[in-house]
CSV table of C-alpha atoms and ligand atoms in Angstrom, one decimal:
chain,number,residue,atom,x,y,z
A,1,MET,CA,120.5,134.4,133.5
A,2,SER,CA,117.6,137.4,132.9
A,3,ALA,CA,114.9,137.0,133.6
A,4,LYS,CA,113.5,137.6,130.5
A,5,ASN,CA,116.0,135.0,129.1
A,6,ALA,CA,114.6,132.6,131.4
A,7,GLU,CA,111.2,132.8,130.2
A,8,ALA,CA,112.2,132.3,126.6
A,9,LYS,CA,113.6,129.3,127.4
A,10,ALA,CA,111.0,127.7,129.9
A,11,HIS,CA,108.9,128.5,126.5
A,12,GLN,CA,110.7,126.5,124.5
A,13,GLU,CA,110.8,123.6,126.5
A,14,HIS,CA,107.0,124.3,127.3
A,15,SER,CA,105.3,120.9,126.9
A,16,SER,CA,102.3,118.4,127.2
A,17,PRO,CA,101.3,115.4,126.0
A,18,VAL,CA,101.7,115.8,121.8
A,19,ASN,CA,99.8,113.2,119.5
A,20,LYS,CA,101.9,111.3,116.9
A,21,TYR,CA,101.7,113.7,114.2
A,22,LYS,CA,102.8,116.5,116.8
A,23,ALA,CA,105.5,114.3,118.0
A,24,ALA,CA,106.7,113.9,114.5
A,25,ALA,CA,106.9,117.2,113.6
A,26,LEU,CA,109.0,117.6,116.7
A,27,VAL,CA,111.4,115.2,115.7
A,28,LYS,CA,111.1,115.0,112.4
A,29,MET,CA,110.5,111.5,112.2
A,30,SER,CA,107.3,110.0,110.8
A,31,PRO,CA,104.8,108.8,113.2
A,32,GLN,CA,105.1,105.0,112.0
A,33,LEU,CA,108.7,105.2,112.9
A,34,LEU,CA,107.6,106.6,116.6
A,35,GLU,CA,105.3,104.1,117.1
A,36,TRP,CA,107.9,101.2,115.9
A,37,LEU,CA,110.5,102.9,118.3
A,38,THR,CA,108.0,102.2,121.2
A,39,LYS,CA,107.7,98.2,120.3
A,40,TYR,CA,111.6,98.0,119.4
A,41,ALA,CA,114.6,98.6,120.9
A,42,ALA,CA,116.5,100.2,118.0
A,43,LYS,CA,120.0,99.3,118.7
A,44,SER,CA,121.2,95.7,119.3
A,45,GLY,CA,122.4,95.2,123.0
A,46,HIS,CA,120.4,98.2,124.0
A,47,SER,CA,117.0,97.5,125.9
A,48,ARG,CA,115.9,101.5,125.6
A,49,LYS,CA,112.3,102.7,123.9
A,50,LEU,CA,110.8,105.3,123.1
A,51,GLU,CA,108.2,106.0,126.0
A,52,CYS,CA,104.8,107.1,125.5
A,53,VAL,CA,101.5,107.3,126.9
A,54,LYS,CA,98.1,105.7,125.3
A,55,GLY,CA,95.4,108.8,125.2
A,56,PRO,CA,91.5,108.7,126.2
A,57,ASP,CA,90.8,106.7,122.7
A,58,GLY,CA,93.8,104.4,122.7
A,59,GLU,CA,95.7,107.0,120.4
A,60,LEU,CA,100.2,107.5,121.4
A,61,LEU,CA,101.2,110.2,123.3
A,62,PHE,CA,104.2,110.8,123.6
A,63,ASP,CA,106.1,113.7,126.4
A,64,ALA,CA,108.2,116.6,123.8
A,65,GLU,CA,110.9,116.6,126.0
A,66,ALA,CA,111.5,112.5,126.3
A,67,LEU,CA,111.4,112.9,122.0
A,68,LYS,CA,114.4,115.6,122.1
A,69,SER,CA,116.3,113.1,124.2
A,70,PHE,CA,115.3,109.9,122.6
A,71,SER,CA,116.4,111.3,119.1
A,72,ALA,CA,120.2,112.4,121.4
A,73,TYR,CA,120.1,109.3,122.3
A,74,LEU,CA,119.8,108.3,118.1
A,75,ALA,CA,122.5,110.5,117.5
A,76,GLU,CA,124.9,108.6,119.7
A,77,PRO,CA,127.9,106.4,118.4
A,78,TRP,CA,126.0,103.2,117.7
A,79,PRO,CA,127.0,99.3,119.0
A,80,ALA,CA,128.6,97.5,116.8
A,81,GLU,CA,130.1,94.2,116.6
A,82,GLN,CA,134.4,94.5,116.2
A,83,GLY,CA,134.7,95.7,112.7
A,84,LYS,CA,131.4,95.8,111.7
A,85,ARG,CA,128.8,98.7,111.1
A,86,PRO,CA,126.0,98.6,113.4
A,87,ASN,CA,123.1,97.0,111.7
A,88,VAL,CA,120.1,99.7,110.5
A,89,PRO,CA,117.2,98.7,112.3
A,90,SER,CA,114.1,97.5,110.0
A,91,GLY,CA,111.8,100.6,110.9
A,92,ILE,CA,114.4,103.2,110.4
A,93,GLU,CA,115.1,101.2,106.3
A,94,GLN,CA,111.3,101.8,106.2
A,95,GLU,CA,112.0,105.6,107.2
A,96,ILE,CA,114.6,106.0,104.9
A,97,GLN,CA,112.9,104.3,102.0
A,98,GLU,CA,109.8,106.3,102.2
A,99,GLU,CA,111.0,109.2,102.6
A,100,ALA,CA,113.0,108.7,99.5
A,101,SER,CA,109.3,107.5,97.8
A,102,PHE,CA,111.6,104.2,97.7
A,103,GLY,CA,113.9,105.5,95.1
A,104,CYS,CA,117.6,106.9,94.9
A,105,VAL,CA,116.8,110.4,95.7
A,106,ILE,CA,119.0,111.3,92.8
A,107,CYS,CA,118.2,109.5,90.2
A,108,SER,CA,114.8,107.5,91.7
A,109,ARG,CA,116.8,104.3,90.3
A,110,PRO,CA,114.4,101.6,93.0
A,111,LYS,CA,117.0,99.6,94.2
A,112,GLY,CA,118.9,101.5,96.8
A,113,GLU,CA,121.0,101.6,99.5
A,114,PHE,CA,121.1,103.1,102.9
A,115,ALA,CA,124.2,105.9,102.4
A,116,HIS,CA,125.6,107.6,105.7
A,117,ILE,CA,125.9,111.1,105.6
A,118,ASP,CA,128.6,110.8,108.2
A,119,PRO,CA,130.3,108.6,107.1
A,120,VAL,CA,129.6,105.6,109.7
A,121,HIS,CA,133.3,104.1,109.8
A,122,ASN,CA,133.7,107.6,112.1
A,123,SER,CA,130.6,108.6,113.3
A,124,LYS,CA,128.5,104.9,113.8
A,125,ASN,CA,125.3,107.1,113.5
A,126,ASN,CA,122.4,105.5,112.4
A,127,HIS,CA,119.9,108.0,113.3
A,128,PRO,CA,117.4,108.5,110.4
A,129,HIS,CA,118.9,112.7,109.5
A,130,ASN,CA,122.3,110.8,109.1
A,131,LEU,CA,120.6,108.1,106.4
A,132,ILE,CA,119.7,109.0,102.9
A,133,TYR,CA,118.4,106.6,100.3
A,134,LEU,CA,120.7,106.2,97.1
A,135,CYS,CA,121.1,103.8,94.4
A,136,PRO,CA,125.1,101.6,94.4
A,137,ASN,CA,126.3,104.4,91.1
A,138,HIS,CA,125.3,107.2,93.3
A,139,HIS,CA,126.2,105.8,96.6
A,140,ASP,CA,129.6,105.3,95.6
A,141,GLU,CA,129.6,108.4,93.7
A,142,PHE,CA,129.2,110.3,97.5
A,143,ASP,CA,131.3,107.9,99.7
A,144,ARG,CA,134.0,107.1,97.8
A,145,GLN,CA,134.7,109.0,94.9
A,146,LYS,CA,133.5,112.2,96.4
A,147,LEU,CA,131.7,113.0,92.9
A,148,ILE,CA,128.8,114.4,94.8
A,149,SER,CA,129.1,116.8,97.7
A,150,LYS,CA,128.1,116.1,101.4
A,151,SER,CA,126.5,119.7,101.8
A,152,ASP,CA,123.9,118.8,98.1
A,153,VAL,CA,122.8,115.8,99.7
A,154,GLU,CA,122.4,117.7,103.8
A,155,ARG,CA,120.6,120.4,101.8
A,156,THR,CA,118.4,117.7,99.5
A,157,LYS,CA,117.7,115.6,102.9
A,158,ARG,CA,117.0,119.2,104.8
A,159,GLN,CA,114.2,119.9,102.0
A,160,VAL,CA,112.9,116.2,101.9
A,161,LEU,CA,112.8,116.5,106.0
A,162,ASP,CA,111.2,120.1,106.3
A,163,ALA,CA,108.4,118.9,103.5
A,164,ARG,CA,107.3,115.9,105.7
A,165,THR,CA,107.5,117.8,109.1
A,166,ALA,CA,104.7,120.0,107.1
A,167,ILE,CA,102.9,117.1,105.6
A,168,TRP,CA,102.4,115.6,109.5
A,169,ARG,CA,101.9,119.1,110.8
A,170,ALA,CA,98.8,119.2,109.1
A,171,HIS,CA,97.8,116.1,109.6
A,172,ALA,CA,96.8,117.3,112.8
A,173,GLY,CA,94.1,118.8,110.8
A,174,LEU,CA,94.2,122.5,112.0
A,175,LEU,CA,94.7,125.6,110.0
A,176,ASP,CA,97.7,126.9,111.0
A,177,GLU,CA,99.0,123.3,109.7
A,178,ILE,CA,97.8,124.0,106.1
A,179,LEU,CA,98.8,127.5,106.3
A,180,ALA,CA,102.6,125.8,107.4
A,181,LEU,CA,102.1,123.1,104.5
A,182,ILE,CA,101.8,126.1,101.8
A,183,LYS,CA,104.6,127.8,103.2
A,184,GLN,CA,106.5,125.0,102.4
A,185,LEU,CA,105.4,124.6,99.2
A,186,GLN,CA,106.3,128.1,98.4
A,187,ALA,CA,110.1,127.3,99.7
A,188,VAL,CA,110.4,123.6,98.2
A,189,ASN,CA,108.7,125.9,94.7
A,190,VAL,CA,111.6,128.6,94.9
A,191,ALA,CA,114.4,126.2,95.7
A,192,THR,CA,113.4,123.8,92.4
A,193,GLN,CA,113.8,126.8,90.4
A,194,LYS,CA,116.7,126.7,91.1
A,195,GLU,CA,118.3,123.0,91.1
A,196,HIS,CA,116.8,120.2,89.9
A,197,PHE,CA,116.4,117.1,92.0
A,198,PRO,CA,114.0,114.8,91.6
A,199,ALA,CA,113.3,114.2,95.3
A,200,LEU,CA,112.5,117.7,95.9
A,201,ASP,CA,109.6,117.2,92.7
A,202,ALA,CA,108.5,114.1,94.3
A,203,VAL,CA,108.2,116.5,97.2
A,204,LYS,CA,106.4,118.8,96.0
A,205,ASP,CA,103.6,116.9,94.2
A,206,GLU,CA,103.5,115.3,97.8
A,207,LEU,CA,103.3,118.4,99.6
A,208,LEU,CA,100.2,119.0,97.1
A,209,LYS,CA,98.7,115.8,96.9
A,210,HIS,CA,98.4,116.7,101.5
A,211,ILE,CA,97.1,120.3,100.7
A,212,LYS,CA,94.3,119.0,98.5
A,213,ALA,CA,93.6,116.2,101.2
A,214,HIS,CA,93.1,118.9,104.0
A,215,ALA,CA,91.8,121.3,101.9
A,216,LEU,CA,88.5,118.6,101.0
A,217,ALA,CA,88.7,117.4,104.9
A,218,PRO,CA,85.7,118.9,106.9
A,219,GLY,CA,88.1,119.7,109.3
A,220,LEU,CA,89.0,122.5,107.3
A,221,LYS,CA,85.8,123.7,105.7
A,222,LYS,CA,84.9,124.1,109.6
A,223,THR,CA,87.1,126.1,110.8
A,224,ALA,CA,87.6,128.6,107.6
A,225,PRO,CA,84.9,127.4,104.6
A,226,GLU,CA,86.0,130.7,102.7
A,227,PHE,CA,89.4,130.2,102.5
A,228,ALA,CA,88.5,126.2,101.6
A,229,LYS,CA,86.6,126.5,99.3
A,230,LYS,CA,88.4,129.3,97.4
A,231,LEU,CA,92.1,126.6,97.2
A,232,GLU,CA,89.6,124.2,96.2
A,233,VAL,CA,89.4,126.3,93.6
A,234,ALA,CA,93.0,127.1,93.4
A,235,LEU,CA,94.2,123.5,93.4
A,236,GLY,CA,91.6,122.8,90.8
A,237,ASP,CA,93.5,125.3,88.5
A,238,ASN,CA,95.6,123.2,85.6
A,239,ALA,CA,98.3,125.9,84.8
A,240,ALA,CA,99.4,126.9,88.0
A,241,PRO,CA,98.5,125.1,91.1
A,242,VAL,CA,101.3,125.7,93.2
A,243,GLU,CA,101.5,129.5,92.5
A,244,LYS,CA,97.6,129.7,92.9
A,245,VAL,CA,98.1,127.8,95.8
A,246,ILE,CA,100.5,130.3,97.7
A,247,ASP,CA,98.3,133.4,96.3
A,248,GLU,CA,95.3,132.0,98.4
A,249,ARG,CA,97.4,132.0,101.7
A,250,ALA,CA,99.0,134.9,101.0
A,251,LYS,CA,95.4,136.7,100.4
A,252,PHE,CA,94.0,134.8,104.0
A,253,LEU,CA,96.7,136.3,106.0
A,254,GLU,CA,95.5,139.2,105.1
A,255,GLU,CA,91.8,139.2,105.5
A,256,THR,CA,92.8,137.6,108.8
A,257,GLY,CA,95.0,139.9,109.9
A,258,LEU,CA,97.8,137.3,110.5
A,259,VAL,CA,101.7,137.7,109.3
A,260,ASP,CA,104.1,134.9,108.9
A,261,CYS,CA,105.9,134.8,112.7
A,262,PRO,CA,109.2,136.9,112.7
A,263,LEU,CA,111.5,134.3,114.0
A,264,CYS,CA,110.6,131.5,111.4
A,265,ASP,CA,109.2,133.0,108.6
A,266,GLY,CA,106.1,130.7,109.3
A,267,SER,CA,108.1,127.4,108.6
A,268,GLY,CA,107.2,127.0,112.1
A,269,SER,CA,110.7,125.7,113.1
A,270,HIS,CA,114.1,127.4,114.5
A,271,ASN,CA,117.1,126.3,114.3
A,272,ASN,CA,115.9,122.9,113.4
A,273,TRP,CA,113.6,123.3,116.2
A,274,GLU,CA,110.1,124.1,116.8
A,275,CYS,CA,109.7,127.6,116.7
A,276,PRO,CA,110.0,128.8,119.9
A,277,ALA,CA,108.3,132.7,119.2
A,278,CYS,CA,104.7,130.8,117.7
A,279,ARG,CA,104.8,127.3,119.4
A,280,GLY,CA,105.9,126.0,115.4
A,281,GLU,CA,102.5,127.3,114.2
A,282,GLY,CA,104.0,129.6,111.5
A,283,THR,CA,102.0,132.6,112.2
A,284,VAL,CA,101.2,134.9,114.9
A,285,ALA,CA,98.6,137.7,115.4
A,286,GLU,CA,99.4,141.0,113.5
A,287,ASN,CA,98.1,143.2,116.5
A,288,LEU,CA,100.6,140.6,118.7
A,289,VAL,CA,103.5,141.4,116.7
A,290,GLY,CA,105.1,143.4,118.1
A,291,GLU,CA,105.0,141.6,121.9
A,292,ILE,CA,107.4,138.9,120.4
A,293,ASP,CA,111.1,139.8,121.8
A,294,LEU,CA,113.1,138.7,119.6
A,295,GLU,CA,116.6,140.1,121.3
A,296,PRO,CA,117.0,135.7,123.2
A,297,TYR,CA,116.7,134.6,119.6
A,298,ARG,CA,118.9,136.7,118.4
A,299,GLN,CA,121.7,134.7,116.2
A,300,GLU,CA,125.2,134.7,117.1
A,301,GLU,CA,128.0,133.5,115.7
A,302,CYS,CA,128.4,129.8,117.2
A,303,PRO,CA,131.7,129.4,119.9
A,304,LEU,CA,132.5,126.3,118.4
A,305,CYS,CA,133.1,126.7,114.9
A,306,ASN,CA,133.2,130.4,115.0
A,307,GLY,CA,130.3,130.6,112.2
A,308,SER,CA,131.8,128.0,109.4
A,309,GLY,CA,128.9,125.5,110.2
A,310,ASN,CA,131.9,123.3,110.3
A,311,HIS,CA,134.0,121.3,113.2
A,312,ASN,CA,137.4,119.3,111.7
A,313,ASN,CA,135.3,119.3,108.3
A,314,TRP,CA,132.0,117.7,109.8
A,315,GLU,CA,128.8,119.7,110.2
A,316,CYS,CA,129.3,121.4,113.6
A,317,PRO,CA,128.0,119.4,116.5
A,318,VAL,CA,126.8,123.0,118.5
A,319,CYS,CA,125.0,124.5,115.9
A,320,ARG,CA,124.2,121.6,114.0
A,321,GLY,CA,126.1,123.3,110.7
A,322,ILE,CA,123.8,126.6,110.9
A,323,GLY,CA,126.8,128.5,111.6
A,324,THR,CA,125.1,130.7,114.5
A,325,VAL,CA,123.0,130.1,117.7
A,326,ASP,CA,120.7,132.2,119.7
A,327,ALA,CA,122.2,134.6,121.8
A,328,TYR,CA,120.6,133.7,124.7
A,329,SER,CA,121.8,130.6,125.1
A,330,VAL,CA,125.7,131.0,123.9
A,331,ASN,CA,126.7,131.0,127.4
A,332,GLU,CA,125.9,127.8,128.3
A,333,ILE,CA,127.0,126.1,125.7
A,334,ASP,CA,130.0,123.7,127.1
A,335,LEU,CA,132.8,122.9,124.8
A,336,SER,CA,135.3,121.0,126.9
A,337,GLY,CA,134.5,118.0,125.1
A,338,TYR,CA,135.0,120.1,121.5
A,339,LYS,CA,139.3,120.1,122.7
A,340,GLN,CA,141.7,118.7,120.2
A,341,ALA,CA,143.8,115.2,120.5
A,342,GLU,CA,146.0,114.4,117.4
A,343,CYS,CA,144.5,111.8,115.3
A,344,PRO,CA,145.3,108.3,116.6
A,345,LEU,CA,145.1,107.0,112.4
A,346,CYS,CA,147.0,109.5,110.9
A,347,GLU,CA,148.8,110.8,113.8
A,348,GLY,CA,148.3,114.1,112.9
A,349,SER,CA,149.8,113.6,109.3
A,350,GLY,CA,146.4,114.2,107.8
A,351,SER,CA,146.8,111.7,105.5
A,352,HIS,CA,146.4,107.7,105.6
A,353,ASN,CA,147.6,105.1,102.7
A,354,ASN,CA,148.3,108.2,100.5
A,355,TRP,CA,144.7,109.1,101.1
A,356,GLU,CA,142.9,112.0,102.9
A,357,CYS,CA,142.9,110.6,106.6
A,358,ALA,CA,139.2,108.9,106.8
A,359,PHE,CA,138.8,109.4,110.3
A,360,CYS,CA,140.5,113.4,111.2
A,361,ARG,CA,139.3,114.1,107.3
A,362,GLY,CA,142.7,115.0,107.1
A,363,THR,CA,142.6,118.1,109.6
A,364,GLY,CA,144.8,115.9,111.5
A,365,SER,CA,143.2,116.3,114.8
A,366,VAL,CA,140.3,115.1,116.1
A,367,ASP,CA,137.4,116.0,119.6
A,368,GLU,CA,139.5,114.3,122.6
A,369,GLY,CA,135.6,112.6,122.9
A,370,LYS,CA,136.1,111.0,119.6
A,371,LEU,CA,139.3,109.2,120.5
A,372,GLU,CA,137.1,106.4,122.4
A,373,HIS,CA,135.7,105.6,119.2
A,374,PHE,CA,138.9,104.9,117.1
A,375,ASP,CA,138.9,100.5,116.3
A,376,PRO,CA,142.2,100.3,114.5
A,377,SER,CA,141.0,97.2,112.8
A,378,ASP,CA,138.5,99.2,110.6
A,379,TYR,CA,141.5,100.7,108.9
A,380,GLU,CA,143.4,97.3,108.4
A,381,GLN,CA,143.8,96.6,104.6
A,382,ALA,CA,142.2,92.9,103.2
A,383,LYS,CA,142.3,91.9,99.2
A,384,CYS,CA,140.0,93.5,97.1
A,385,LEU,CA,136.9,90.6,97.1
A,386,LEU,CA,136.0,91.8,93.0
A,387,CYS,CA,139.5,91.6,91.4
A,388,LYS,CA,141.3,89.4,94.3
A,389,GLY,CA,143.9,92.0,94.3
A,390,ARG,CA,144.4,92.5,90.8
A,391,GLY,CA,143.1,95.8,90.7
A,392,THR,CA,141.4,95.0,87.3
A,393,HIS,CA,137.8,93.8,86.2
A,394,ASN,CA,136.9,92.4,82.8
A,395,ASN,CA,140.2,94.4,81.6
A,396,TRP,CA,138.7,97.7,83.2
A,397,GLU,CA,139.9,99.0,86.1
A,398,CYS,CA,138.4,97.2,89.1
A,399,PRO,CA,134.9,99.5,90.2
A,400,ILE,CA,135.1,98.1,94.0
A,401,CYS,CA,138.9,99.0,94.9
A,402,ARG,CA,139.3,101.3,92.3
A,403,GLY,CA,142.6,99.2,90.9
A,404,VAL,CA,143.9,99.6,93.9
A,405,GLY,CA,143.8,96.0,94.8
A,406,LYS,CA,143.2,96.6,98.5
A,407,VAL,CA,140.0,97.7,100.4
A,408,ASP,CA,139.9,98.8,104.4
A,409,ALA,CA,138.4,95.7,106.1
A,410,VAL,CA,136.0,97.5,107.2
A,411,ALA,CA,134.2,98.1,104.2
A,412,LEU,CA,134.6,94.1,103.5
A,413,THR,CA,131.3,93.6,104.9
A,414,ASP,CA,129.1,96.0,102.6
A,415,ILE,CA,130.3,94.8,99.2
A,416,ASP,CA,128.1,93.6,97.1
A,417,LEU,CA,129.2,91.0,94.5
A,418,SER,CA,125.8,90.6,92.7
A,419,PRO,CA,125.7,93.6,90.1
A,420,TYR,CA,129.3,92.0,88.9
A,421,GLN,CA,127.9,88.4,88.4
A,422,GLN,CA,129.2,87.2,84.7
A,423,THR,CA,126.4,86.6,82.2
A,424,LYS,CA,127.2,86.4,78.4
A,425,CYS,CA,127.5,89.4,76.6
A,426,PRO,CA,124.7,90.7,74.2
A,427,VAL,CA,126.6,92.3,71.7
A,428,CYS,CA,129.0,89.1,70.5
A,429,LYS,CA,126.6,86.2,72.4
A,430,GLY,CA,130.6,85.4,74.1
A,431,SER,CA,132.5,85.0,71.3
A,432,GLY,CA,134.4,88.1,72.2
A,433,SER,CA,134.9,89.7,68.8
A,434,HIS,CA,132.1,91.8,66.8
A,435,ASN,CA,132.4,93.1,63.2
A,436,GLU,CA,135.8,91.6,63.0
A,437,TRP,CA,136.7,93.9,65.4
A,438,GLU,CA,137.3,93.4,69.1
A,439,CYS,CA,133.0,93.3,70.6
A,440,ARG,CA,133.2,97.0,72.4
A,441,PHE,CA,131.2,95.9,75.1
A,442,CYS,CA,132.9,93.6,76.5
A,443,ARG,CA,136.5,94.6,75.5
A,444,GLY,CA,137.0,91.0,74.5
A,445,VAL,CA,136.0,89.4,77.4
A,446,GLY,CA,133.0,87.7,76.2
A,447,THR,CA,130.8,88.3,79.1
A,448,VAL,CA,129.7,91.7,80.8
A,449,ASP,CA,128.3,92.1,84.5
A,450,VAL,CA,124.8,91.7,85.1
A,451,ALA,CA,124.4,95.3,85.6
A,452,ALA,CA,125.6,95.9,82.7
A,453,LEU,CA,122.9,94.6,81.2
A,454,GLU,CA,120.4,97.4,81.9
A,455,HIS,CA,122.6,99.8,80.0
A,456,PHE,CA,122.4,97.8,77.1
A,457,GLU,CA,120.8,99.2,73.9
A,458,PRO,CA,119.7,97.1,71.1
A,459,SER,CA,119.7,100.0,68.9
A,460,GLU,CA,122.5,101.7,69.1
A,461,TRP,CA,124.6,97.8,68.3
A,462,GLU,CA,122.5,96.8,65.0
A,463,ASP,CA,122.8,100.7,64.0
A,464,GLU,CA,126.3,100.3,64.0
A,465,ASP,CA,126.2,96.7,61.9
A,466,SER,CA,124.2,98.9,59.2
A,467,ASP,CA,126.7,101.5,59.1
A,468,SER,CA,129.7,99.6,58.4
B,1,ZN,ZN1,121.0,107.1,91.7
B,2,ZN,ZN1,107.9,130.9,114.2
B,3,ZN,ZN1,128.9,125.9,115.1
B,4,ZN,ZN1,143.9,111.5,110.5
B,5,ZN,ZN1,138.8,95.6,92.9
B,6,ZN,ZN1,130.8,91.2,73.3
């Protein structure tokens, strides 16, 4: 390693105790969750908790290296009873619901489930970054039906995390933090112009709310009184507060001789870590920008995924799906754990029960390191609990097993039958016929799933009455 690279690395690993908001921004977990992790062991049967020390005023302080190592520990496979999924502890459940504003990230329906981005059967990974809140319908569309792509879910999750991270950074109360918030607002604003996930709109509102709170707070009025005043005016603009605020940031940087960090472009993070060039501050003085040596951070193709960001149909674990890595680190990456072995479930064929093999995702081979997490009992077939193996439910294809009659044994414990409880059909009042035809709402059965009542619009059926 050259002296310059060593310096870059030391700079990157520089650590002094940080407060809970800086800590939250560093590992992208909320201050509340970090505090919870210092009190309780997250993994059942383990005793490991997050280390921290008490500061002079009794506030919790964290060590940056300890935080990163704890986050890596959370991403390792979680212990679970034979054939069951690992338990998601309450502190992490709270985190996932809160980041989704307590509603499905896709449709904002309130009753949701904890969906794993990398399927839990394989990853056994309950790291909060691998979980996302989805309503039962969207969970099913994502997990089983594959109607929602993993990359869409990942992108939304990343956007929400980046925005929340900017919020935590801002809570430390300094000028560079409000600048980072506005930079995130700018990024989310661009994203919402392209696609419409309600989670992004909610995050934009949330960012605006925090920008307002910080612009009006005494801290900023002391540090940058003129800027605080201009922000207040911009935020009060009813027509286009977002654009005005972004504009004020740009003017402020120009007036004060700051520029967005050339490495992280003002976001404060680089390849999903705190940006080493600006130490996460997002901006640097214009006259110093020439001194920043970007060479160690030049991006090179990831040696594991060769730039695709994808390894055996998963997010590449070396580059975290980005496809590139810092040039200075490329020779230190150890690829030995990723040697390929034949998939023990499909024996290399890539298919299992006529579906794409769930353990190797159809590639036929897996990382050698993954073999020890293979549990054949996870993939035994069991009779579907809802249709009792018939494949039909109320004269429709059974929604749980999709008509097959069987499900993976490991999935049995997750099946929630409560939406399928029967209740009298509101159209035919249980008779099974409506206007002398077989009732179309219950298909003549006379009862319907309680969940179906949500989609029952009395007016639609009244109109039909008067038309006929
Ligand atoms: Zn939904
Ligand atoms: Zn930077
Ligand atoms: Zn890679
Ligand atoms: Zn396989
Ligand atoms: Zn079924
Ligand atoms: Zn009916």
